[in-house]
mmCIF file of C-alpha atoms in Angstrom:
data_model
loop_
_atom_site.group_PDB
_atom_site.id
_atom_site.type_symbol
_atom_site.label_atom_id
_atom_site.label_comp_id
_atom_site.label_asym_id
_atom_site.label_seq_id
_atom_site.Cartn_x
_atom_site.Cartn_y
_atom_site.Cartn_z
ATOM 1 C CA UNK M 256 -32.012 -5.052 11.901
ATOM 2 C CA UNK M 257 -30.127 -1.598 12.171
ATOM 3 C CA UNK M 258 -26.539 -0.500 11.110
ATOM 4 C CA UNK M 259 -25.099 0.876 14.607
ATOM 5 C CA UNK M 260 -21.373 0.588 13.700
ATOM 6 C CA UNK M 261 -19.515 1.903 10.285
ATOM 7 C CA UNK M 262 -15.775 2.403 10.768
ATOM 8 C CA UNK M 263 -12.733 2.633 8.750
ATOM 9 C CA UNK M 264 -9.488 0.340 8.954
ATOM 10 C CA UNK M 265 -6.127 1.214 7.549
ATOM 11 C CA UNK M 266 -4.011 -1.905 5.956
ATOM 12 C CA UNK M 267 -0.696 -1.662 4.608
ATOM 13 C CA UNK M 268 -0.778 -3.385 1.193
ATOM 14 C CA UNK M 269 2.800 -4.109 0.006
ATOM 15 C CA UNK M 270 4.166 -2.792 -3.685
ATOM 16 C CA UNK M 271 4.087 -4.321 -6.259
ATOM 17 C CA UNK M 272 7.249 -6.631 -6.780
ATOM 18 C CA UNK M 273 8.733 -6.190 -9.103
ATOM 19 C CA UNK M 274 7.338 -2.521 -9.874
ATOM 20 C CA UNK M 275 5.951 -2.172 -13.133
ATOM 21 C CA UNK M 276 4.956 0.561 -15.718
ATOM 22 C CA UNK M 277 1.808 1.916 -17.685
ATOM 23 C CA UNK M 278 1.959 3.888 -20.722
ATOM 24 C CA UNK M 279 4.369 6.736 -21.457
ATOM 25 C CA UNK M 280 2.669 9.892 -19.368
ATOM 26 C CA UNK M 281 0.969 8.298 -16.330
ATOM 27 C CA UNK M 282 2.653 7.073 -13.245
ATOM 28 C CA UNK M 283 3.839 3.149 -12.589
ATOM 29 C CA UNK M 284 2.417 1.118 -9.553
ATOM 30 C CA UNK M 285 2.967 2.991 -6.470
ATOM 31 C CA UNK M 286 6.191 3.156 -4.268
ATOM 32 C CA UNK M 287 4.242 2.523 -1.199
ATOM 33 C CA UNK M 288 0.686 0.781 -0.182
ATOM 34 C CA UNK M 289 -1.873 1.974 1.252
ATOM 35 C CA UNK M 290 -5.222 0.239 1.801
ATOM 36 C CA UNK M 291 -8.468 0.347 3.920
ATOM 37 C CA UNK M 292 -11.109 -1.306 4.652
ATOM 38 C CA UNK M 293 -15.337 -0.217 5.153
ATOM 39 C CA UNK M 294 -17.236 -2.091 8.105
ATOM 40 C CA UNK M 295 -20.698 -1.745 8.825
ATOM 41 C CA UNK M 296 -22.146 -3.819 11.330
ATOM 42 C CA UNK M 297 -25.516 -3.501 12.995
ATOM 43 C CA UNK M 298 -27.591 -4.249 16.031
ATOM 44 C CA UNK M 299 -27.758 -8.042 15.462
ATOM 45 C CA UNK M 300 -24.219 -8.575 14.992
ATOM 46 C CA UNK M 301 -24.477 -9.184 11.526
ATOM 47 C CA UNK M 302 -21.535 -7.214 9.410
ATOM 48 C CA UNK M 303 -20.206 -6.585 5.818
ATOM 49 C CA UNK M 304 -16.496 -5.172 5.124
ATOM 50 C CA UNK M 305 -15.364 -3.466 1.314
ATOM 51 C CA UNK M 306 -11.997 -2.641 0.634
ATOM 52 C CA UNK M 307 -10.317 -0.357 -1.035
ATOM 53 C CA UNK M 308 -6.586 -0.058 -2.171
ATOM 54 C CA UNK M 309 -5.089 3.139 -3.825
ATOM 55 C CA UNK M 310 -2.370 5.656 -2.971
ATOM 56 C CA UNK M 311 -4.570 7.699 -0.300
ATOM 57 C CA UNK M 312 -6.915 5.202 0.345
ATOM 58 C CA UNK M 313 -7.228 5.379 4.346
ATOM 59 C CA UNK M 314 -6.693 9.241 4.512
ATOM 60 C CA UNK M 315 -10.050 9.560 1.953
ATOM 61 C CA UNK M 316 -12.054 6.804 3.666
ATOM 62 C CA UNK M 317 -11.180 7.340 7.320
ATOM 63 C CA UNK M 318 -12.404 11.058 6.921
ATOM 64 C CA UNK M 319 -15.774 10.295 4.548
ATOM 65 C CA UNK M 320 -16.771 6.903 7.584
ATOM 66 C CA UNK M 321 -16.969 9.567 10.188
ATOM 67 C CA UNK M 322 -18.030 12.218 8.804
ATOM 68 C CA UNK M 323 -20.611 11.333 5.661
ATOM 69 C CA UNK M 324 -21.477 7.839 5.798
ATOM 70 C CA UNK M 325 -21.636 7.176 9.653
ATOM 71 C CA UNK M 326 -24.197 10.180 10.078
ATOM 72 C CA UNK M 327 -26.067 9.207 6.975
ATOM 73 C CA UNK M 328 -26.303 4.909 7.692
ATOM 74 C CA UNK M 329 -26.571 4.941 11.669
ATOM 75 C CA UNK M 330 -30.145 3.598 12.028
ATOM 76 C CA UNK M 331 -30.980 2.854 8.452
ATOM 77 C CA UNK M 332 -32.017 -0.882 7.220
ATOM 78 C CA UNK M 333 -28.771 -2.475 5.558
ATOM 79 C CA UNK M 334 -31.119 -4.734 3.665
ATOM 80 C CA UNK M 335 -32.679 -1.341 1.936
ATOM 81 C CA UNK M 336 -30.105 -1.682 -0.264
ATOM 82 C CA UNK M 337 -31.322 0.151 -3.071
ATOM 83 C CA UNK M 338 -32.706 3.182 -0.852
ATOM 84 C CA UNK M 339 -29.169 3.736 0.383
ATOM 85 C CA UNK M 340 -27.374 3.450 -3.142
ATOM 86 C CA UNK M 341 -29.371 6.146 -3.862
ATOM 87 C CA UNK M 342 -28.698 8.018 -0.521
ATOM 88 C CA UNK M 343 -25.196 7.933 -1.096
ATOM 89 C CA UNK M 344 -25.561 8.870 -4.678
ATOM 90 C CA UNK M 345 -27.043 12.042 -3.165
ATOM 91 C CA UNK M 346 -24.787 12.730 -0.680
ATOM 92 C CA UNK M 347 -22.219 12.570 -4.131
ATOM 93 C CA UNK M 348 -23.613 15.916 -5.270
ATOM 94 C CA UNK M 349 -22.425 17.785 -2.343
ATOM 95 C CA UNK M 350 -19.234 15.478 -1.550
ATOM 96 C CA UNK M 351 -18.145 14.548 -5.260
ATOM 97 C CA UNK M 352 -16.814 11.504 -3.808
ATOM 98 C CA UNK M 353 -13.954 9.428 -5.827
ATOM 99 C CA UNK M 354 -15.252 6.989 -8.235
ATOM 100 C CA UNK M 355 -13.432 4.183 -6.683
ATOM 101 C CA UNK M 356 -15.158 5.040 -3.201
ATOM 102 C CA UNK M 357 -18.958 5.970 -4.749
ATOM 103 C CA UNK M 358 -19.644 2.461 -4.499
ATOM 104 C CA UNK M 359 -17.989 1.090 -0.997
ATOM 105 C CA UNK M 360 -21.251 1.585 1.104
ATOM 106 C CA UNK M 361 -23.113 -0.872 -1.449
ATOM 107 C CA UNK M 362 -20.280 -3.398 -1.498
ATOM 108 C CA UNK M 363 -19.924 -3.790 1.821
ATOM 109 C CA UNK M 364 -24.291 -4.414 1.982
ATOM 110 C CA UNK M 365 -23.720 -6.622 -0.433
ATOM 111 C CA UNK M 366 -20.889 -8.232 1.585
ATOM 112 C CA UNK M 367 -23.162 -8.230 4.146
ATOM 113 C CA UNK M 368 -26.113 -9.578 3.066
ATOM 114 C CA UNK M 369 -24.142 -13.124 2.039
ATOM 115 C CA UNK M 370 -23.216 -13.390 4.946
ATOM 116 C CA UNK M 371 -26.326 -13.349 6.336
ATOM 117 C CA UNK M 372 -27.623 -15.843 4.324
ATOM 118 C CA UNK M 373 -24.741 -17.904 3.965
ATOM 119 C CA UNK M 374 -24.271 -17.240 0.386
ATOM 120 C CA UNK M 375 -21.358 -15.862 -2.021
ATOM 121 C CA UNK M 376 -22.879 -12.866 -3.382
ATOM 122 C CA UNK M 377 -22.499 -13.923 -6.793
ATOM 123 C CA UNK M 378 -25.098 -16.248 -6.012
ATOM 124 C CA UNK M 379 -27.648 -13.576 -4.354
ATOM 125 C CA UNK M 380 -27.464 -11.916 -7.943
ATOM 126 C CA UNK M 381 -29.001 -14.719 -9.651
ATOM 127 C CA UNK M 382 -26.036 -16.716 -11.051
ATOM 128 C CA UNK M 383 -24.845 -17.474 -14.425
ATOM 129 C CA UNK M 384 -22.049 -19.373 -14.727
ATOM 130 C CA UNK M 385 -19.414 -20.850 -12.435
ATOM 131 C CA UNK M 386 -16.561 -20.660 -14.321
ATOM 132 C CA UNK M 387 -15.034 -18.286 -16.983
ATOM 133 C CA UNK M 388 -11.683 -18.609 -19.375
ATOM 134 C CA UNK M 389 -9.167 -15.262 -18.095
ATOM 135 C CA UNK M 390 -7.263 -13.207 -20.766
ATOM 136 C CA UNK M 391 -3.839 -11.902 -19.540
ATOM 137 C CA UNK M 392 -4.012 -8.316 -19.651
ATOM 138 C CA UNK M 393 -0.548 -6.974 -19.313
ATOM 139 C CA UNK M 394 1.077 -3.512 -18.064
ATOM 140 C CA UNK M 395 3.622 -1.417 -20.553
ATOM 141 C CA UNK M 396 6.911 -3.507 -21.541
ATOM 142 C CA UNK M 397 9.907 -2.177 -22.597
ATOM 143 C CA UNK M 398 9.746 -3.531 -26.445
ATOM 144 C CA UNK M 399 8.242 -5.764 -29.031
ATOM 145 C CA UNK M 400 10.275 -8.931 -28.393
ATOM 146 C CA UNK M 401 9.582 -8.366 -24.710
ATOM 147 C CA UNK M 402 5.764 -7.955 -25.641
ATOM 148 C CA UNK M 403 5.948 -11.150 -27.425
ATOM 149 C CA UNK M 404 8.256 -13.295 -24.500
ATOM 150 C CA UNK M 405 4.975 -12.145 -22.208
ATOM 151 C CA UNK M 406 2.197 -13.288 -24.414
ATOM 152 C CA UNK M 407 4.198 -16.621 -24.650
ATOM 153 C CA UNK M 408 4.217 -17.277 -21.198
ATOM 154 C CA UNK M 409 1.080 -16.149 -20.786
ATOM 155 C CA UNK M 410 -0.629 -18.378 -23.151
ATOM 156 C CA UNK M 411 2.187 -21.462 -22.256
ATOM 157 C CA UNK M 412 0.162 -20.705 -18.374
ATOM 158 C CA UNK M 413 -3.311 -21.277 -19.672
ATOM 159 C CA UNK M 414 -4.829 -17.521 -20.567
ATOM 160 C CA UNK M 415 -7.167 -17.947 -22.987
ATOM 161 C CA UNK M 416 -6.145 -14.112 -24.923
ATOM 162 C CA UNK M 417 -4.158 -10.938 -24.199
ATOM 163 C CA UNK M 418 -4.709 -7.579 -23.846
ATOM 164 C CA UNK M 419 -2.297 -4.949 -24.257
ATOM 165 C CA UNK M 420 -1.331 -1.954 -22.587
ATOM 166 C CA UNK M 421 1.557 -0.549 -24.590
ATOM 167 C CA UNK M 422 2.823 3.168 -24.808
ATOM 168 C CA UNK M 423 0.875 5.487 -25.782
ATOM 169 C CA UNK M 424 2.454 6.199 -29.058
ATOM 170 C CA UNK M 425 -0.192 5.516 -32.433
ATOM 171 C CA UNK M 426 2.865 4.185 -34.621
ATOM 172 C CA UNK M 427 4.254 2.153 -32.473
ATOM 173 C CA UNK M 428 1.711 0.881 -30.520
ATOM 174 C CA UNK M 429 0.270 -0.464 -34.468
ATOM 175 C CA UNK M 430 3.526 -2.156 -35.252
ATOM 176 C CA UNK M 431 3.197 -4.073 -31.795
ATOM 177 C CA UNK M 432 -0.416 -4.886 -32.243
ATOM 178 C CA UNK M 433 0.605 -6.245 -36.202
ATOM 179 C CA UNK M 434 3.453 -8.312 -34.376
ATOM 180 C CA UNK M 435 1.617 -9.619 -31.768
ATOM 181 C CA UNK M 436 -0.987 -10.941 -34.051
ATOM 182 C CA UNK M 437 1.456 -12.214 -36.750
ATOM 183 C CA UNK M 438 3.390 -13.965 -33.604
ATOM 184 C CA UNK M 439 -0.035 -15.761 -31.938
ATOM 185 C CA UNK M 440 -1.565 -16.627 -35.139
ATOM 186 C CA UNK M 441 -5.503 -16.052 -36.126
ATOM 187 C CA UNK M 442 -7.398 -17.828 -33.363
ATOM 188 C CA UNK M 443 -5.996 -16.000 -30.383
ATOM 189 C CA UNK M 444 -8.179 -13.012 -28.845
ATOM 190 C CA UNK M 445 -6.343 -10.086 -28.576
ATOM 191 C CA UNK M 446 -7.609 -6.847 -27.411
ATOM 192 C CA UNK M 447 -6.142 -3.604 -27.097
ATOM 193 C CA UNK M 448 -6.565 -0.812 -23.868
ATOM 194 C CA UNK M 449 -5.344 2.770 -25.444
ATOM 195 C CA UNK M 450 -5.282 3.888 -21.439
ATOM 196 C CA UNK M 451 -6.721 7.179 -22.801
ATOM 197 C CA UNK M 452 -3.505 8.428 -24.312
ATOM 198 C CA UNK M 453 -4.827 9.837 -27.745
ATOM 199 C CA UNK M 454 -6.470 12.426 -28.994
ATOM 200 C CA UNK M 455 -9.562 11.577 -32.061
ATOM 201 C CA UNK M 456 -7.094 11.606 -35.004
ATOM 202 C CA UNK M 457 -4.281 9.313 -33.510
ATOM 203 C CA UNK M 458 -6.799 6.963 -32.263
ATOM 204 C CA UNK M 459 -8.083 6.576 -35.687
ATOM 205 C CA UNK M 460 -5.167 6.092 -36.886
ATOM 206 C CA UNK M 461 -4.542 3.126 -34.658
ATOM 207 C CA UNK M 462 -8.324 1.885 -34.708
ATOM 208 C CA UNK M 463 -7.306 1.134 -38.105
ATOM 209 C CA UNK M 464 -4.477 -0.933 -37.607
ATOM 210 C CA UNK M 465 -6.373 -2.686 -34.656
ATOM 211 C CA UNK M 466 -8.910 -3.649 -37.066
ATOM 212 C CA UNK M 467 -6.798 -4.909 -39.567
ATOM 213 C CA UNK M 468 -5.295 -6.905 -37.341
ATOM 214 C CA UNK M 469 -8.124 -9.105 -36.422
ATOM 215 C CA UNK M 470 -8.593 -7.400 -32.241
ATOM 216 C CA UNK M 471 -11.613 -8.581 -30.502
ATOM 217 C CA UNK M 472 -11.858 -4.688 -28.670
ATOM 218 C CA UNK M 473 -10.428 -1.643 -28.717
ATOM 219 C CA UNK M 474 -10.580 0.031 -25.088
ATOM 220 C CA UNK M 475 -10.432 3.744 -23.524
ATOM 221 C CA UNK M 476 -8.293 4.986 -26.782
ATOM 222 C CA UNK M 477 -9.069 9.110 -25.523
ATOM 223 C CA UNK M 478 -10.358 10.165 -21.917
ATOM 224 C CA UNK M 479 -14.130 9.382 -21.649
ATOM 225 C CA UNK M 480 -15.622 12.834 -21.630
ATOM 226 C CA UNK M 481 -16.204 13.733 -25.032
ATOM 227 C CA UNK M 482 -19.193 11.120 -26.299
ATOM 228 C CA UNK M 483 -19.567 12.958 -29.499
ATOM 229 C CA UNK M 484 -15.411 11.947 -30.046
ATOM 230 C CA UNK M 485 -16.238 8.153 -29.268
ATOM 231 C CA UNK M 486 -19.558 8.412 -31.583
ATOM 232 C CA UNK M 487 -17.019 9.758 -34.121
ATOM 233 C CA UNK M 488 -14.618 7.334 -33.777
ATOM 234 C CA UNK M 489 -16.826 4.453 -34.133
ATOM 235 C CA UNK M 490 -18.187 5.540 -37.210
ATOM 236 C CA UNK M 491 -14.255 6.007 -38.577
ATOM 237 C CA UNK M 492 -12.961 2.286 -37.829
ATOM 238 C CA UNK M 493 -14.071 -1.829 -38.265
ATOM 239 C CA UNK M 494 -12.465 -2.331 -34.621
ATOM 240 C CA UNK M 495 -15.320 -2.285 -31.916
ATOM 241 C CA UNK M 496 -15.293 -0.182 -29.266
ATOM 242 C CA UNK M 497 -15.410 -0.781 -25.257
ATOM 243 C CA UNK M 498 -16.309 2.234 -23.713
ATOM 244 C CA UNK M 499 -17.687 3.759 -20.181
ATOM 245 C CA UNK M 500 -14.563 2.466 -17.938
ATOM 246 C CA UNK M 501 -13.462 5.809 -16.065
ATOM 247 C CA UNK M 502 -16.557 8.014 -16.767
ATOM 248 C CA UNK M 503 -18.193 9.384 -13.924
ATOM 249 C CA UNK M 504 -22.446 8.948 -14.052
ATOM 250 C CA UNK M 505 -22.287 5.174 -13.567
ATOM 251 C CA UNK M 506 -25.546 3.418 -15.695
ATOM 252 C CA UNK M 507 -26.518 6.998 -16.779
ATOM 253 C CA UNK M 508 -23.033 8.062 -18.555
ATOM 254 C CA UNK M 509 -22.787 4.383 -20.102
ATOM 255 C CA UNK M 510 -26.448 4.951 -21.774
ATOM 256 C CA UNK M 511 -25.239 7.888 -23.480
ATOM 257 C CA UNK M 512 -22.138 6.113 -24.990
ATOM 258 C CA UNK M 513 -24.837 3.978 -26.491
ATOM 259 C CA UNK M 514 -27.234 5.645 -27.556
ATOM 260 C CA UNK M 515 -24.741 8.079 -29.102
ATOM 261 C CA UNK M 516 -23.610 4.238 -31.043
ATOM 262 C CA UNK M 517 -20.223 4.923 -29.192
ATOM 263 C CA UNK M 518 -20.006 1.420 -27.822
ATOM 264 C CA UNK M 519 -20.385 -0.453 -30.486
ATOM 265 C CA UNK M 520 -18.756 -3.635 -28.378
ATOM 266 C CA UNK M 521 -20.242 -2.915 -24.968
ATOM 267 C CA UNK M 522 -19.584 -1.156 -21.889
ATOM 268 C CA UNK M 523 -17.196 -1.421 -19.191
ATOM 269 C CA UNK M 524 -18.706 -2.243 -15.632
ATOM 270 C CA UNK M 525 -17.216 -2.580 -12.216
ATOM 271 C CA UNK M 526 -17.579 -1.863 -8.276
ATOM 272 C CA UNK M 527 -15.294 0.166 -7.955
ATOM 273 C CA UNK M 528 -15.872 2.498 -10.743
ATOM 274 C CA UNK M 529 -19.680 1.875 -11.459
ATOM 275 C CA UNK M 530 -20.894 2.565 -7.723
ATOM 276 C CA UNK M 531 -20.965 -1.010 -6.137
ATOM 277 C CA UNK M 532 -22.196 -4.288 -7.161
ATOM 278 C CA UNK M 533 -25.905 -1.727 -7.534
ATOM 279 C CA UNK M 534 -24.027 0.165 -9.622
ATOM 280 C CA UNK M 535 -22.677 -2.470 -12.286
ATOM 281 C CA UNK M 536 -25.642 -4.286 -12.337
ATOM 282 C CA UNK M 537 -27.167 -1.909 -13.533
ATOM 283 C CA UNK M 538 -24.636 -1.206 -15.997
ATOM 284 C CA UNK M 539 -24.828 -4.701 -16.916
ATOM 285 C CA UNK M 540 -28.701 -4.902 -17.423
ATOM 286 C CA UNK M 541 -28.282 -1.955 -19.616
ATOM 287 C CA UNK M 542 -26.178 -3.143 -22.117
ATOM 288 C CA UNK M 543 -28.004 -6.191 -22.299
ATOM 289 C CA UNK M 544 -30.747 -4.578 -22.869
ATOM 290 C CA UNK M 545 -29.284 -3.353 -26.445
ATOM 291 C CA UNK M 546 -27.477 -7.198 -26.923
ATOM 292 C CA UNK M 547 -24.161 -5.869 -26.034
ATOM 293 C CA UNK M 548 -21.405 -6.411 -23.970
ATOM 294 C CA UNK M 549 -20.589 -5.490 -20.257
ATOM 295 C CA UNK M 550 -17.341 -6.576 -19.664
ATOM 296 C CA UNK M 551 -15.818 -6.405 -16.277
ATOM 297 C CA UNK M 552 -13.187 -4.110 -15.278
ATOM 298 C CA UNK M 553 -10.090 -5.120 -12.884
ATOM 299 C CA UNK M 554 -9.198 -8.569 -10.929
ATOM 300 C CA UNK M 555 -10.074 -7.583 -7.139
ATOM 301 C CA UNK M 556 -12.768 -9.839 -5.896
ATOM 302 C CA UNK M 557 -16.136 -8.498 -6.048
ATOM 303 C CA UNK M 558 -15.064 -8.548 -9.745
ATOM 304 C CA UNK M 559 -15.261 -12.492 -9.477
ATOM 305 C CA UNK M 560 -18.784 -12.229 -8.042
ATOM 306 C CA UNK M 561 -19.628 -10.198 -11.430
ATOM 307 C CA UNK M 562 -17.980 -12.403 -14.024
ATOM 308 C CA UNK M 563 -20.157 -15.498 -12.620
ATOM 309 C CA UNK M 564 -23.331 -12.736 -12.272
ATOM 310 C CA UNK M 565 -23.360 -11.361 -15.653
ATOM 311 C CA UNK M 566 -24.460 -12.963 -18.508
ATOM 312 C CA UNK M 567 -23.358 -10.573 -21.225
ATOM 313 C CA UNK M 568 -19.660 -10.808 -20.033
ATOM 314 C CA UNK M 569 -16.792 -12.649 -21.901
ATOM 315 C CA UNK M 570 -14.124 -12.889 -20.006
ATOM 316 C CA UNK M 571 -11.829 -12.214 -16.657
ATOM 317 C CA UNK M 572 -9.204 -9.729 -16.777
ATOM 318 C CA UNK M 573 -5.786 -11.483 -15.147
ATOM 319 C CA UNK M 574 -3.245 -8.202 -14.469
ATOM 320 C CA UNK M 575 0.239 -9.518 -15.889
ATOM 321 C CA UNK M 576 2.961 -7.002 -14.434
ATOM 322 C CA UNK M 577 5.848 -9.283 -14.443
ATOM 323 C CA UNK M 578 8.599 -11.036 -16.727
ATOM 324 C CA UNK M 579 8.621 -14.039 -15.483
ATOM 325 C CA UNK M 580 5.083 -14.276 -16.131
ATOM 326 C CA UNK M 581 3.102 -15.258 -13.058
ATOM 327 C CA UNK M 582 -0.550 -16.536 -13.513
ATOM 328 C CA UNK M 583 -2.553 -15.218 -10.905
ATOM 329 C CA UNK M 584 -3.707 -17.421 -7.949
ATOM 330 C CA UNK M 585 -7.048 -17.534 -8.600
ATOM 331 C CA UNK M 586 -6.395 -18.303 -12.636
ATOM 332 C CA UNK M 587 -6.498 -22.351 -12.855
ATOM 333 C CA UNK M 588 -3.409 -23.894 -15.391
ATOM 334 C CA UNK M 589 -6.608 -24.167 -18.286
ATOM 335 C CA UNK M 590 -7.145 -20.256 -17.854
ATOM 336 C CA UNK M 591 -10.079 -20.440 -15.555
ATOM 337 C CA UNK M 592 -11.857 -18.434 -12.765
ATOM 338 C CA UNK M 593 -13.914 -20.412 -10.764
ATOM 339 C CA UNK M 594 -16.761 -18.905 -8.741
ATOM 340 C CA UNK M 595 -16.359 -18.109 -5.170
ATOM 341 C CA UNK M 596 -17.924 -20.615 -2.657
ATOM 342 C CA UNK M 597 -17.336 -18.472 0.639
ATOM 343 C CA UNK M 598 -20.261 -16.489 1.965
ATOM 344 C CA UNK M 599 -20.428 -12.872 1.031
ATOM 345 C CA UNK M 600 -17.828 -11.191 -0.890
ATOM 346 C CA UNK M 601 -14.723 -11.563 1.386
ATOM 347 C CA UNK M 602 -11.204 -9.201 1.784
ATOM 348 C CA UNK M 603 -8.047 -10.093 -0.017
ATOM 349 C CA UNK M 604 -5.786 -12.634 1.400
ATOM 350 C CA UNK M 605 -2.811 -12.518 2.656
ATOM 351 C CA UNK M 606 -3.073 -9.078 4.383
ATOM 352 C CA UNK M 607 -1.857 -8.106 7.447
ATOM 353 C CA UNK M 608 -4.913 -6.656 8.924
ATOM 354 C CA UNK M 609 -6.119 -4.912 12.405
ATOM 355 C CA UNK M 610 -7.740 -7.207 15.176
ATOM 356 C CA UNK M 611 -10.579 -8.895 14.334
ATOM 357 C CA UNK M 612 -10.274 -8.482 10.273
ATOM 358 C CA UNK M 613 -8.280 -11.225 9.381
ATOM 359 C CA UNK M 614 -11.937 -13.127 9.742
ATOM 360 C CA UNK M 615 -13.169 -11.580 6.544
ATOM 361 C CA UNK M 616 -10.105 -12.680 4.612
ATOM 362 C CA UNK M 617 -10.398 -14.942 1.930
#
């Protein structure tokens, strides 16, 4: 079996409605949507499909099909999975491809290779579990009451914790994470995702209050280039840290988060920002192999393939962007995701997608 066919498809993905916000300083979910989506096929008709969904998405991967990956896959084995994760690793050095697209090619194998065999892929990587309890991990609200209306809802609609995304601001973002805790009681995880908006002394200063407060994890608090400010932070506060998210390296740049004793909770891992289902695998293994954590990033679906992969994973993340609260699809009413049954890996529904696509849909 040869790959003889990788091309690029655009799909329009529709805003988000209503629109909603992230931390003072970055930019809320985009005005417009753009998505795209990776097939490779090959010589015995035999095909896998990734997609990707980002403002820019079809201008980056309609350029990089033709002109990097179609040269460098035409003709190669799409079972040699490993040998072309590391091709297009190499083909990184020159290219510096985006994180969120280092890891397409090996989706889409992955995608691929279920198919073949009839299998979810989640199934191909060993399986652990079939089903695991979601936490409700919200964007940026407009104040504490509103913070605490969500986590109501969210917790009235089955999640089994919440994560916050709040402002950006060490004072107040440490009153809301004392109020939320004082408002759920002791038994409820919470965790808390800093979306890299301090700098080493502010994020003590709110590791502390995190701590206090009884939080289960205390994510991307500063951008994830320094180790040495991660290794000091961990040594300054109780909370434990989840590190690695939006590092570039994959496996490589999490191992040095550990063995600097940065990630003192675990390691984030994820296709789209650990180079494929290879890629967080590999993440995964690694932080098992020092009886931590590897908690997966985002709600697309490869990420459901992951959760019921990898042992050393706690939960789903659920986005909540919306008050009303509304549970995601795939979240049962008792907070569960439920593993995949389809072959492969699939695209998201309810898409309207080019000619021929709409058979990969979920």
């Amino acid at each position: 079996m040869k790959i003889t066919q990788v091309e690029a498809f655009r799909v329009d993905v529709p805003p988000a409605d209503p629109p909603f916000l992230w931390r003072d300083g970055l930019s809320g979910s985009p005005a417009t949507g753009d998505g795209a989506v990776l097939r490779i096929g090959t010589d015995t008709g035999a095909e896998g499909v990734a997609f990707l969904s980002r403002p820019g998405a079809w201008a980056m991967l309609s350029y990089l099909a033709e002109n990097v990956f179609r040269p460098e896959l035409i003709g190669a084995d799409p079972l040699q999975r490993e040998w072309l994760w590391h091709r297009v690793w190499e083909l990184d050095r020159i290219h510096e491809l985006p994180l969120f697209v280092l890891g397409l090619v090996d989706t889409a194998l992955w995608d691929l290779a279920g198919r073949l065999q009839g299998e979810p892929v989640w199934r191909l990587l060993g399986g652990y579990r079939t089903a695991i309890p979601a936490y409700a991990s919200t964007s940026t609200f407009a104040d504490i009451p509103e913070y605490l209306d969500v986590a109501d809802q969210a917790l009235a609609l089955g999640y089994r914790g919440i994560k916050l995304h709040a402002w950006g601001d060490a004072r107040r973002d440490a009153a809301l994470a004392h109020a939320l805790r004082e408002h759920v009681g002791p038994e409820v995880p919470l965790m808390y995702d800093g979306s890299a908006g301090f700098d080493l002394p502010d994020a003590i200063r709110l590791g502390h209050a995190l701590g206090d407060a009884g939080y289960l994890w205390y994510e991307e608090p500063m951008r994830e280039f320094s180790v040495s400010a991660y290794a000091a932070l961990a040594r300054a506060v109780r909370i434990p840290l989840l590190v690695g998210e939006t590092s570039d390296g994959a496996h490589m740049d999490s191992a040095d988060f550990i063995r600097a004793g940065a990630a003192t909770f675990g390691v984030r891992t994820s296709t789209n920002l650990r180079g494929g289902i290879t890629g967080a695998m590999r993440t995964a293994h690694l932080a098992d192999s020092f009886l931590l954590r590897a908690e997966v990033h985002g709600s697309d679906l490869p990420t459901h393939h992951l959760c019921m992969a990898i042992p050393n994973t706690t939960y789903y993340e659920s986005l909540v962007t919306s008050n009303p609260v509304r549970r995601e699809a795939a979240v049962d009413a008792d907070g569960m995701l439920h593993a995949p049954t389809a072959p492969g890996i699939a695209l998201p529904a309810g898409l309207d997608y080019p000619a021929g696509l709409d058979r990969f849909a979920a």
